[in-house]
Structures are given as structure tokens and as C-alpha cells.
mmCIF file of C-alpha atoms in Angstrom:
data_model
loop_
_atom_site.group_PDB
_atom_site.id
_atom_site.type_symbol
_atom_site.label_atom_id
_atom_site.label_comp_id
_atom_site.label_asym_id
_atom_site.label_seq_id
_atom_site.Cartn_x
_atom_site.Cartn_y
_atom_site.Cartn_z
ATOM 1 C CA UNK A 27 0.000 0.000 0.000
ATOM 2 C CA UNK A 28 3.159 2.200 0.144
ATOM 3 C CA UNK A 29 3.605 2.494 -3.396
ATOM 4 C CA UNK A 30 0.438 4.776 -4.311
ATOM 5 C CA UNK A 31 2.081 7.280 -6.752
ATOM 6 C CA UNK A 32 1.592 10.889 -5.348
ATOM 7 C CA UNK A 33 0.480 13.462 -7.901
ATOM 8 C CA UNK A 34 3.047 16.557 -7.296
ATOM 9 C CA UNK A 35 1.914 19.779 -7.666
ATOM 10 C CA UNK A 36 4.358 20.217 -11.061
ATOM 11 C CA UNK A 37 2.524 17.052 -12.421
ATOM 12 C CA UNK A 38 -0.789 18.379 -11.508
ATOM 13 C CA UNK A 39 -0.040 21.972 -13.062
ATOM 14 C CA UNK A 40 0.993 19.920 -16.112
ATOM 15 C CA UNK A 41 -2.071 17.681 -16.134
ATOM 16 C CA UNK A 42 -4.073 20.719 -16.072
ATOM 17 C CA UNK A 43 -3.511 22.594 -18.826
ATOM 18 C CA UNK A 44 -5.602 25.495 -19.485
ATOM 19 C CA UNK A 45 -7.545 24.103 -23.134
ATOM 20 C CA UNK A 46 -8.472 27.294 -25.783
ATOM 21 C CA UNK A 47 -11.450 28.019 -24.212
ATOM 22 C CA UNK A 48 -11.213 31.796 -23.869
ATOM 23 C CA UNK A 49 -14.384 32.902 -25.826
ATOM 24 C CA UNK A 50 -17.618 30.313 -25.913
ATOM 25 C CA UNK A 51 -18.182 28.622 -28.589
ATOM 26 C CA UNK A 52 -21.223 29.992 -30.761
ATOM 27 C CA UNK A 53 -21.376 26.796 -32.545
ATOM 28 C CA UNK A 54 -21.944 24.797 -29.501
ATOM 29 C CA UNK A 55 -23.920 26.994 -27.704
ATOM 30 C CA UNK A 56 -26.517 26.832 -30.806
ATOM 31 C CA UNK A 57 -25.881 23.152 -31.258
ATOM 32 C CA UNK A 58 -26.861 21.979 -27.081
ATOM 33 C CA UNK A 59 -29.715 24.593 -27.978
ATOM 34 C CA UNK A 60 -30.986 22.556 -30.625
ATOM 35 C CA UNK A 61 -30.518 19.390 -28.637
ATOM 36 C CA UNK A 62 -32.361 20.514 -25.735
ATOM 37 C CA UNK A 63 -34.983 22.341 -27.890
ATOM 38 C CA UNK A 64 -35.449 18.950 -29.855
ATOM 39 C CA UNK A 65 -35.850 16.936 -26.351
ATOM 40 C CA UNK A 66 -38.235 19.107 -25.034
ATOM 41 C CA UNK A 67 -40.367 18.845 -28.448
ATOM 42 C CA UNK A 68 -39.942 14.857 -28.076
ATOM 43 C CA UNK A 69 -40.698 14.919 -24.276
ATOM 44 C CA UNK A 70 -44.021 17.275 -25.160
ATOM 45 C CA UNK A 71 -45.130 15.034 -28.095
ATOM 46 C CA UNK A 72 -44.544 11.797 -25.815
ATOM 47 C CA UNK A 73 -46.986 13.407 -22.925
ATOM 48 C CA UNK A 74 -49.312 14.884 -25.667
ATOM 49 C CA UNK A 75 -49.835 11.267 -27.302
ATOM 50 C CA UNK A 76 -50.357 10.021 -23.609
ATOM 51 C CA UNK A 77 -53.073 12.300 -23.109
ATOM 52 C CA UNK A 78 -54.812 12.023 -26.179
ATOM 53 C CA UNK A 79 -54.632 8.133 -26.217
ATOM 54 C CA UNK A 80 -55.890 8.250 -22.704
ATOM 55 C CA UNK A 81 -58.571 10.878 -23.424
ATOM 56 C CA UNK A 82 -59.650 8.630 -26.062
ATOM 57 C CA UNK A 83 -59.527 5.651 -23.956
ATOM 58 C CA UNK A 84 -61.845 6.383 -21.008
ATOM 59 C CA UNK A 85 -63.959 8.011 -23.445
#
């Protein structure tokens, strides 16, 4: 158990380099908009159906 390798704080500073991430990214901004916009359509849709087939059922 003596052996666990201890991160230094050289290695960690190395480890964590800072990525190019200085401005965000329109494109992905507009791209996890259209995800989640998309998701919340499918999510609506999915309950909509429900209700309707429901609706229709006790009716």
C-alpha cells in the first residue's frame, strides 16, 4: 500500500492545462440549444400522445 504514486503539484499543473477556451463557442452553444430544444419537443409530443390516447380511452 506504500507504493500509491503521489500526484506533485508540477505534475498536476501539467495535467491541467488550461484548453483554448477563452471565448464560448457559438457553434456549440446553438448546437446543445438545438438538442435541448429537440428533447423538449420529443418529451411534449410523448406526454401529448399520452393524453390524447388516454382521453380517447376512457372516453
Amino acid at each position: 500500500m506504500g507504493d500509491i504514486p503521489v500526484m506533485t503539484q508540477e505534475a498536476a499543473a501539467e495535467i491541467a492545462v488550461p484548453t483554448r477556451r477563452e471565448r464560448s463557442d457559438p457553434l456549440g452553444i446553438a448546437y446543445l440549444a438545438t438538442i435541448g430544444i429537440v428533447m423538449l419537443a420529443w418529451i411534449a409530443g410523448l406526454v401529448w400522445a399520452a393524453i390524447a390516447f388516454f382521453s380517447w380511452l376512457v372516453s
